[in-house]
Amino acid sequence: MLCDAHTHIETQAQVSSYARQNIFCVASGGTPDECADLLALRGAYGGMSVSFGLHPWYADRYSLEQMEPYLCKASIIGEIGLDSVWCQVDPGRQREIFLRQLDFAQQRRLPVILHTKGCEQECAALLSRYTMPKVIHWYSCEHHLEHFLEQDCYFTIGPSVRQDPNVLAVAERAPLRRLLVETDGLSGIRWALGRDLTTRHLGAVLRSSIEAIAALRGLTPAEVEKLVFDNYSSLFTRGLPQSPAANHGV
Ligand SMILES: [Zn+2]
């Protein structure tokens, strides 16, 4: 059973595609509008979980009070974090929003999905104060991986695992019981692979990452698929249905 531990979903057609391919997924809402859209879409597919958190790119456009109704509905918080590469948002504002959301998750013992782009060292230092389950999303920094390994973090391996030696290093070094795979949605796949794939290819993209991990770790793809599923199940869900398509009509 395939699991996409971090994705972005915008349409009913994308939800249906996950359902048709029997792929469990965690879809992330990074703004109040995205969260509202995901709540409307979620009911259609029992295998879809949601994670909510004000994304660092939007930390200056929304208040945390605007996000709060959605945070209160979430059983997974994220993606949250810091970014000094892909956005111009004031670092102090990013840090304030990040820390308040970490406090929220810690109080409720909720897992967090983390965006660390360009701020890996600072994120590791801030995270070391917290004990909730931490999921490092598509880590691709050449440095500082050991600080996240020390904290027993989970890692979602991104679709660039075959192209990016830094992603490969994560797939090689993360404990097997902490490995997950992700697509980051269609835009993430496009960015990583430079090809305009459609939702029909979601399963193939995840399988390709699983095969790359299997080759690195001396396991079969079936063994890696099973351990990734077990990690996903124990981390994100309580009482998954037998099949993600079993309890709905998509
Ligand atoms: Zn993402």
PDB file of C-alpha atoms and ligand atoms in Angstrom:
ATOM      1  CA  MET A   1       0.000   0.000   0.000  1.00  0.00           C
ATOM      2  CA  LEU A   2       1.454   3.343  -1.051  1.00  0.00           C
ATOM      3  CA  CYS A   3       1.479   6.400   1.210  1.00  0.00           C
ATOM      4  CA  ASP A   4       2.252   9.988   0.235  1.00  0.00           C
ATOM      5  CA  ALA A   5       3.267  11.578   3.535  1.00  0.00           C
ATOM      6  CA  HIS A   6       3.207  15.149   2.225  1.00  0.00           C
ATOM      7  CA  THR A   7       1.223  16.460  -0.712  1.00  0.00           C
ATOM      8  CA  HIS A   8      -0.814  19.463  -1.842  1.00  0.00           C
ATOM      9  CA  ILE A   9      -4.289  18.804  -3.244  1.00  0.00           C
ATOM     10  CA  GLU A  10      -6.474  21.414  -4.895  1.00  0.00           C
ATOM     11  CA  THR A  11      -9.229  19.639  -6.780  1.00  0.00           C
ATOM     12  CA  GLN A  12     -11.746  16.848  -6.478  1.00  0.00           C
ATOM     13  CA  ALA A  13     -10.104  15.211  -9.493  1.00  0.00           C
ATOM     14  CA  GLN A  14      -6.824  15.006  -7.589  1.00  0.00           C
ATOM     15  CA  VAL A  15      -8.567  13.429  -4.581  1.00  0.00           C
ATOM     16  CA  SER A  16     -10.225  10.908  -6.902  1.00  0.00           C
ATOM     17  CA  SER A  17      -6.890  10.061  -8.408  1.00  0.00           C
ATOM     18  CA  TYR A  18      -5.432   9.212  -4.983  1.00  0.00           C
ATOM     19  CA  ALA A  19      -8.530   7.116  -4.287  1.00  0.00           C
ATOM     20  CA  ARG A  20      -8.394   5.259  -7.600  1.00  0.00           C
ATOM     21  CA  GLN A  21      -4.739   4.374  -7.032  1.00  0.00           C
ATOM     22  CA  ASN A  22      -5.407   3.390  -3.375  1.00  0.00           C
ATOM     23  CA  ILE A  23      -2.756   5.799  -2.095  1.00  0.00           C
ATOM     24  CA  PHE A  24      -3.025   7.080   1.468  1.00  0.00           C
ATOM     25  CA  CYS A  25      -1.999  10.716   1.715  1.00  0.00           C
ATOM     26  CA  VAL A  26      -1.514  13.682   4.002  1.00  0.00           C
ATOM     27  CA  ALA A  27      -2.608  16.847   2.174  1.00  0.00           C
ATOM     28  CA  SER A  28      -1.236  20.072   3.568  1.00  0.00           C
ATOM     29  CA  GLY A  29      -3.116  23.372   3.964  1.00  0.00           C
ATOM     30  CA  GLY A  30      -0.751  26.323   4.347  1.00  0.00           C
ATOM     31  CA  THR A  31      -3.293  29.191   4.457  1.00  0.00           C
ATOM     32  CA  PRO A  32      -6.824  29.508   5.886  1.00  0.00           C
ATOM     33  CA  ASP A  33      -8.259  29.281   2.346  1.00  0.00           C
ATOM     34  CA  GLU A  34      -6.329  26.117   1.537  1.00  0.00           C
ATOM     35  CA  CYS A  35      -7.467  24.556   4.820  1.00  0.00           C
ATOM     36  CA  ALA A  36     -11.135  25.371   4.109  1.00  0.00           C
ATOM     37  CA  ASP A  37     -10.820  23.844   0.627  1.00  0.00           C
ATOM     38  CA  LEU A  38      -9.224  20.678   2.011  1.00  0.00           C
ATOM     39  CA  LEU A  39     -11.930  20.230   4.641  1.00  0.00           C
ATOM     40  CA  ALA A  40     -14.505  20.344   1.843  1.00  0.00           C
ATOM     41  CA  LEU A  41     -12.552  17.826  -0.243  1.00  0.00           C
ATOM     42  CA  ARG A  42     -11.548  15.446   2.535  1.00  0.00           C
ATOM     43  CA  GLY A  43     -14.926  13.801   3.021  1.00  0.00           C
ATOM     44  CA  ALA A  44     -14.723  12.210  -0.398  1.00  0.00           C
ATOM     45  CA  TYR A  45     -11.840   9.876   0.422  1.00  0.00           C
ATOM     46  CA  GLY A  46     -11.194   7.988   3.652  1.00  0.00           C
ATOM     47  CA  GLY A  47      -7.509   7.500   2.848  1.00  0.00           C
ATOM     48  CA  MET A  48      -6.826  11.232   2.839  1.00  0.00           C
ATOM     49  CA  SER A  49      -5.627  12.935   6.009  1.00  0.00           C
ATOM     50  CA  VAL A  50      -4.982  16.659   6.299  1.00  0.00           C
ATOM     51  CA  SER A  51      -2.278  18.696   7.994  1.00  0.00           C
ATOM     52  CA  PHE A  52      -2.800  22.383   8.739  1.00  0.00           C
ATOM     53  CA  GLY A  53      -0.246  25.062   9.509  1.00  0.00           C
ATOM     54  CA  LEU A  54       0.581  28.598   8.392  1.00  0.00           C
ATOM     55  CA  HIS A  55       3.361  28.107   5.834  1.00  0.00           C
ATOM     56  CA  PRO A  56       6.415  30.388   6.231  1.00  0.00           C
ATOM     57  CA  TRP A  57       5.803  31.850   2.749  1.00  0.00           C
ATOM     58  CA  TYR A  58       2.482  33.266   3.979  1.00  0.00           C
ATOM     59  CA  ALA A  59       3.483  34.209   7.535  1.00  0.00           C
ATOM     60  CA  ASP A  60       3.150  37.940   6.740  1.00  0.00           C
ATOM     61  CA  ARG A  61      -0.182  37.658   4.921  1.00  0.00           C
ATOM     62  CA  TYR A  62      -2.238  36.019   7.647  1.00  0.00           C
ATOM     63  CA  SER A  63      -2.417  36.146  11.417  1.00  0.00           C
ATOM     64  CA  LEU A  64      -2.234  33.012  13.468  1.00  0.00           C
ATOM     65  CA  GLU A  65      -5.690  33.889  14.784  1.00  0.00           C
ATOM     66  CA  GLN A  66      -7.002  33.407  11.230  1.00  0.00           C
ATOM     67  CA  MET A  67      -5.406  29.951  11.135  1.00  0.00           C
ATOM     68  CA  GLU A  68      -6.478  28.951  14.621  1.00  0.00           C
ATOM     69  CA  PRO A  69      -9.897  27.461  13.763  1.00  0.00           C
ATOM     70  CA  TYR A  70      -8.118  25.122  11.343  1.00  0.00           C
ATOM     71  CA  LEU A  71      -5.254  24.294  13.688  1.00  0.00           C
ATOM     72  CA  CYS A  72      -7.875  23.271  16.240  1.00  0.00           C
ATOM     73  CA  LYS A  73      -9.376  20.806  13.739  1.00  0.00           C
ATOM     74  CA  ALA A  74      -6.005  19.289  12.757  1.00  0.00           C
ATOM     75  CA  SER A  75      -4.441  16.090  14.023  1.00  0.00           C
ATOM     76  CA  ILE A  76      -1.209  16.901  12.132  1.00  0.00           C
ATOM     77  CA  ILE A  77       0.397  20.377  12.105  1.00  0.00           C
ATOM     78  CA  GLY A  78       2.298  21.573   9.019  1.00  0.00           C
ATOM     79  CA  GLU A  79       3.936  22.336   6.904  1.00  0.00           C
ATOM     80  CA  ILE A  80       5.464  24.926   9.186  1.00  0.00           C
ATOM     81  CA  GLY A  81       9.009  26.187   9.472  1.00  0.00           C
ATOM     82  CA  LEU A  82      11.466  28.754   8.174  1.00  0.00           C
ATOM     83  CA  ASP A  83      12.620  29.664   4.657  1.00  0.00           C
ATOM     84  CA  SER A  84      15.434  32.036   3.657  1.00  0.00           C
ATOM     85  CA  VAL A  85      15.686  30.858   0.031  1.00  0.00           C
ATOM     86  CA  TRP A  86      12.285  30.852  -1.627  1.00  0.00           C
ATOM     87  CA  CYS A  87      10.546  33.774   0.090  1.00  0.00           C
ATOM     88  CA  GLN A  88      11.180  37.321   1.302  1.00  0.00           C
ATOM     89  CA  VAL A  89       9.085  37.126   4.455  1.00  0.00           C
ATOM     90  CA  ASP A  90      10.710  38.815   7.451  1.00  0.00           C
ATOM     91  CA  PRO A  91      12.696  36.173   9.391  1.00  0.00           C
ATOM     92  CA  GLY A  92      11.491  37.486  12.751  1.00  0.00           C
ATOM     93  CA  ARG A  93       7.865  37.158  11.688  1.00  0.00           C
ATOM     94  CA  GLN A  94       8.528  33.638  10.355  1.00  0.00           C
ATOM     95  CA  ARG A  95      10.175  32.627  13.623  1.00  0.00           C
ATOM     96  CA  GLU A  96       7.322  33.995  15.749  1.00  0.00           C
ATOM     97  CA  ILE A  97       4.675  32.126  13.724  1.00  0.00           C
ATOM     98  CA  PHE A  98       6.777  28.963  13.658  1.00  0.00           C
ATOM     99  CA  LEU A  99       7.357  28.912  17.431  1.00  0.00           C
ATOM    100  CA  ARG A 100       3.704  29.595  18.272  1.00  0.00           C
ATOM    101  CA  GLN A 101       2.643  26.681  16.056  1.00  0.00           C
ATOM    102  CA  LEU A 102       5.279  24.416  17.581  1.00  0.00           C
ATOM    103  CA  ASP A 103       3.933  25.318  21.043  1.00  0.00           C
ATOM    104  CA  PHE A 104       0.402  24.526  19.842  1.00  0.00           C
ATOM    105  CA  ALA A 105       1.465  21.106  18.525  1.00  0.00           C
ATOM    106  CA  GLN A 106       3.539  20.319  21.596  1.00  0.00           C
ATOM    107  CA  GLN A 107       0.643  21.044  23.960  1.00  0.00           C
ATOM    108  CA  ARG A 108      -1.559  18.641  22.020  1.00  0.00           C
ATOM    109  CA  ARG A 109       1.174  16.088  21.249  1.00  0.00           C
ATOM    110  CA  LEU A 110       0.491  16.401  17.511  1.00  0.00           C
ATOM    111  CA  PRO A 111       3.067  15.464  14.853  1.00  0.00           C
ATOM    112  CA  VAL A 112       4.565  18.390  12.911  1.00  0.00           C
ATOM    113  CA  ILE A 113       5.646  18.484   9.245  1.00  0.00           C
ATOM    114  CA  LEU A 114       8.615  20.796   8.814  1.00  0.00           C
ATOM    115  CA  HIS A 115       9.861  23.093   6.066  1.00  0.00           C
ATOM    116  CA  THR A 116      13.500  24.006   6.749  1.00  0.00           C
ATOM    117  CA  LYS A 117      14.742  25.586   3.491  1.00  0.00           C
ATOM    118  CA  GLY A 118      17.991  27.498   4.014  1.00  0.00           C
ATOM    119  CA  CYS A 119      17.387  27.619   7.782  1.00  0.00           C
ATOM    120  CA  GLU A 120      18.292  24.044   8.613  1.00  0.00           C
ATOM    121  CA  GLN A 121      20.626  24.806  11.499  1.00  0.00           C
ATOM    122  CA  GLU A 122      18.234  27.240  13.149  1.00  0.00           C
ATOM    123  CA  CYS A 123      15.273  24.882  12.675  1.00  0.00           C
ATOM    124  CA  ALA A 124      17.220  22.031  14.285  1.00  0.00           C
ATOM    125  CA  ALA A 125      18.105  24.229  17.265  1.00  0.00           C
ATOM    126  CA  LEU A 126      14.510  25.411  17.740  1.00  0.00           C
ATOM    127  CA  LEU A 127      13.103  21.907  17.322  1.00  0.00           C
ATOM    128  CA  SER A 128      15.443  20.466  19.942  1.00  0.00           C
ATOM    129  CA  ARG A 129      13.246  22.142  22.607  1.00  0.00           C
ATOM    130  CA  TYR A 130      10.231  20.082  21.539  1.00  0.00           C
ATOM    131  CA  THR A 131       9.360  16.422  21.930  1.00  0.00           C
ATOM    132  CA  MET A 132       6.365  15.850  19.657  1.00  0.00           C
ATOM    133  CA  PRO A 133       6.941  13.606  16.585  1.00  0.00           C
ATOM    134  CA  LYS A 134       8.813  15.651  13.962  1.00  0.00           C
ATOM    135  CA  VAL A 135       8.633  14.992  10.220  1.00  0.00           C
ATOM    136  CA  ILE A 136      11.321  16.673   8.115  1.00  0.00           C
ATOM    137  CA  HIS A 137       9.858  17.287   4.689  1.00  0.00           C
ATOM    138  CA  TRP A 138      12.085  16.662   1.606  1.00  0.00           C
ATOM    139  CA  TYR A 139      15.356  17.522   3.337  1.00  0.00           C
ATOM    140  CA  SER A 140      17.896  18.550   0.703  1.00  0.00           C
ATOM    141  CA  CYS A 141      20.602  20.417   2.578  1.00  0.00           C
ATOM    142  CA  GLU A 142      24.182  19.252   2.318  1.00  0.00           C
ATOM    143  CA  HIS A 143      24.763  19.990   6.016  1.00  0.00           C
ATOM    144  CA  HIS A 144      23.228  19.595   9.462  1.00  0.00           C
ATOM    145  CA  LEU A 145      21.398  16.301   8.802  1.00  0.00           C
ATOM    146  CA  GLU A 146      22.988  14.863  11.945  1.00  0.00           C
ATOM    147  CA  HIS A 147      21.118  17.394  14.117  1.00  0.00           C
ATOM    148  CA  PHE A 148      17.809  16.022  12.893  1.00  0.00           C
ATOM    149  CA  LEU A 149      18.962  12.406  13.163  1.00  0.00           C
ATOM    150  CA  GLU A 150      19.910  13.089  16.808  1.00  0.00           C
ATOM    151  CA  GLN A 151      16.334  14.198  17.459  1.00  0.00           C
ATOM    152  CA  ASP A 152      14.919  10.936  16.056  1.00  0.00           C
ATOM    153  CA  CYS A 153      12.982  12.792  13.338  1.00  0.00           C
ATOM    154  CA  TYR A 154      11.016  11.184  10.550  1.00  0.00           C
ATOM    155  CA  PHE A 155      12.066  12.056   6.986  1.00  0.00           C
ATOM    156  CA  THR A 156       9.853  12.212   3.900  1.00  0.00           C
ATOM    157  CA  ILE A 157      12.030  11.395   0.890  1.00  0.00           C
ATOM    158  CA  GLY A 158      11.156  13.644  -2.061  1.00  0.00           C
ATOM    159  CA  PRO A 159      10.879  12.779  -5.769  1.00  0.00           C
ATOM    160  CA  SER A 160      14.393  14.131  -6.461  1.00  0.00           C
ATOM    161  CA  VAL A 161      16.044  11.215  -4.632  1.00  0.00           C
ATOM    162  CA  ARG A 162      17.582   9.954  -7.894  1.00  0.00           C
ATOM    163  CA  GLN A 163      18.907  13.384  -8.923  1.00  0.00           C
ATOM    164  CA  ASP A 164      19.907  15.092  -5.688  1.00  0.00           C
ATOM    165  CA  PRO A 165      22.833  13.612  -3.708  1.00  0.00           C
ATOM    166  CA  ASN A 166      21.644  15.407  -0.562  1.00  0.00           C
ATOM    167  CA  VAL A 167      18.234  13.713  -0.734  1.00  0.00           C
ATOM    168  CA  LEU A 168      19.991  10.434  -1.456  1.00  0.00           C
ATOM    169  CA  ALA A 169      22.072  10.927   1.706  1.00  0.00           C
ATOM    170  CA  VAL A 170      18.889  11.228   3.771  1.00  0.00           C
ATOM    171  CA  ALA A 171      17.512   8.027   2.210  1.00  0.00           C
ATOM    172  CA  GLU A 172      20.795   6.330   3.046  1.00  0.00           C
ATOM    173  CA  ARG A 173      21.203   7.543   6.633  1.00  0.00           C
ATOM    174  CA  ALA A 174      17.717   7.845   8.124  1.00  0.00           C
ATOM    175  CA  PRO A 175      16.702   4.914  10.348  1.00  0.00           C
ATOM    176  CA  LEU A 176      14.363   2.560   8.490  1.00  0.00           C
ATOM    177  CA  ARG A 177      11.703   3.100  11.162  1.00  0.00           C
ATOM    178  CA  ARG A 178      11.766   6.837  10.367  1.00  0.00           C
ATOM    179  CA  LEU A 179      11.518   6.718   6.559  1.00  0.00           C
ATOM    180  CA  LEU A 180       8.535   8.047   4.622  1.00  0.00           C
ATOM    181  CA  VAL A 181       8.046   9.104   0.994  1.00  0.00           C
ATOM    182  CA  GLU A 182       6.270  12.127  -0.450  1.00  0.00           C
ATOM    183  CA  THR A 183       5.406  13.825  -3.744  1.00  0.00           C
ATOM    184  CA  ASP A 184       4.814  17.392  -2.435  1.00  0.00           C
ATOM    185  CA  GLY A 185       1.945  17.445  -4.955  1.00  0.00           C
ATOM    186  CA  LEU A 186       2.071  17.875  -8.699  1.00  0.00           C
ATOM    187  CA  SER A 187       4.058  21.100  -8.551  1.00  0.00           C
ATOM    188  CA  GLY A 188       6.707  19.398  -6.412  1.00  0.00           C
ATOM    189  CA  ILE A 189       6.962  16.562  -8.918  1.00  0.00           C
ATOM    190  CA  ARG A 190       7.240  18.995 -11.822  1.00  0.00           C
ATOM    191  CA  TRP A 191       9.948  20.953 -10.039  1.00  0.00           C
ATOM    192  CA  ALA A 192      11.934  17.843  -9.152  1.00  0.00           C
ATOM    193  CA  LEU A 193      11.666  15.908 -12.380  1.00  0.00           C
ATOM    194  CA  GLY A 194      11.260  18.716 -14.913  1.00  0.00           C
ATOM    195  CA  ARG A 195       8.354  16.880 -16.477  1.00  0.00           C
ATOM    196  CA  ASP A 196       4.678  17.724 -16.563  1.00  0.00           C
ATOM    197  CA  LEU A 197       3.304  14.557 -15.008  1.00  0.00           C
ATOM    198  CA  THR A 198      -0.346  14.168 -14.081  1.00  0.00           C
ATOM    199  CA  THR A 199      -2.100  12.672 -11.073  1.00  0.00           C
ATOM    200  CA  ARG A 200      -2.151   9.332 -12.909  1.00  0.00           C
ATOM    201  CA  HIS A 201       1.585   9.158 -12.245  1.00  0.00           C
ATOM    202  CA  LEU A 202       1.464   9.717  -8.472  1.00  0.00           C
ATOM    203  CA  GLY A 203       1.843   6.015  -7.744  1.00  0.00           C
ATOM    204  CA  ALA A 204       4.723   5.662 -10.192  1.00  0.00           C
ATOM    205  CA  VAL A 205       6.569   8.601  -8.619  1.00  0.00           C
ATOM    206  CA  LEU A 206       6.209   7.133  -5.124  1.00  0.00           C
ATOM    207  CA  ARG A 207       7.233   3.695  -6.375  1.00  0.00           C
ATOM    208  CA  SER A 208      10.314   5.145  -8.028  1.00  0.00           C
ATOM    209  CA  SER A 209      11.418   6.674  -4.705  1.00  0.00           C
ATOM    210  CA  ILE A 210      10.719   3.379  -2.922  1.00  0.00           C
ATOM    211  CA  GLU A 211      12.837   1.508  -5.478  1.00  0.00           C
ATOM    212  CA  ALA A 212      15.695   3.982  -5.028  1.00  0.00           C
ATOM    213  CA  ILE A 213      15.556   3.561  -1.238  1.00  0.00           C
ATOM    214  CA  ALA A 214      15.412  -0.235  -1.583  1.00  0.00           C
ATOM    215  CA  ALA A 215      18.526  -0.287  -3.760  1.00  0.00           C
ATOM    216  CA  LEU A 216      20.396   1.904  -1.265  1.00  0.00           C
ATOM    217  CA  ARG A 217      19.379  -0.074   1.802  1.00  0.00           C
ATOM    218  CA  GLY A 218      19.738  -3.610   0.380  1.00  0.00           C
ATOM    219  CA  LEU A 219      16.022  -4.349   0.653  1.00  0.00           C
ATOM    220  CA  THR A 220      13.343  -5.285  -1.854  1.00  0.00           C
ATOM    221  CA  PRO A 221      10.882  -2.594  -2.995  1.00  0.00           C
ATOM    222  CA  ALA A 222       8.098  -4.629  -1.360  1.00  0.00           C
ATOM    223  CA  GLU A 223       9.947  -4.547   1.964  1.00  0.00           C
ATOM    224  CA  VAL A 224      10.443  -0.778   1.746  1.00  0.00           C
ATOM    225  CA  GLU A 225       6.815  -0.214   0.734  1.00  0.00           C
ATOM    226  CA  LYS A 226       5.715  -2.218   3.775  1.00  0.00           C
ATOM    227  CA  LEU A 227       7.986  -0.426   6.229  1.00  0.00           C
ATOM    228  CA  VAL A 228       7.014   2.995   4.865  1.00  0.00           C
ATOM    229  CA  PHE A 229       3.358   2.012   5.249  1.00  0.00           C
ATOM    230  CA  ASP A 230       3.951   0.839   8.827  1.00  0.00           C
ATOM    231  CA  ASN A 231       5.771   4.085   9.680  1.00  0.00           C
ATOM    232  CA  TYR A 232       2.989   6.166   8.118  1.00  0.00           C
ATOM    233  CA  SER A 233       0.249   4.196   9.899  1.00  0.00           C
ATOM    234  CA  SER A 234       1.799   4.415  13.335  1.00  0.00           C
ATOM    235  CA  LEU A 235       2.649   8.097  12.972  1.00  0.00           C
ATOM    236  CA  PHE A 236      -0.384   9.632  11.295  1.00  0.00           C
ATOM    237  CA  THR A 237      -3.412   7.485  11.747  1.00  0.00           C
ATOM    238  CA  ARG A 238      -5.280   5.665  14.390  1.00  0.00           C
ATOM    239  CA  GLY A 239      -7.228   2.735  12.980  1.00  0.00           C
ATOM    240  CA  LEU A 240      -6.779   3.012   9.251  1.00  0.00           C
ATOM    241  CA  PRO A 241      -9.519   1.355   7.200  1.00  0.00           C
ATOM    242  CA  GLN A 242      -8.516  -1.947   5.601  1.00  0.00           C
ATOM    243  CA  SER A 243      -8.316  -0.297   2.225  1.00  0.00           C
ATOM    244  CA  PRO A 244      -8.268   3.452   1.596  1.00  0.00           C
ATOM    245  CA  ALA A 245     -11.128   2.921  -0.869  1.00  0.00           C
ATOM    246  CA  ALA A 246     -13.156   0.696   1.448  1.00  0.00           C
ATOM    247  CA  ASN A 247     -15.455   3.203   3.099  1.00  0.00           C
ATOM    248  CA  HIS A 248     -16.408   5.665   0.424  1.00  0.00           C
ATOM    249  CA  GLY A 249     -17.710   5.783  -3.074  1.00  0.00           C
ATOM    250  CA  VAL A 250     -14.919   7.478  -5.006  1.00  0.00           C
TER     251      VAL A 250
HETATM  252 ZN    ZN B   1       4.793  21.094   0.556  1.00  0.00          ZN
END
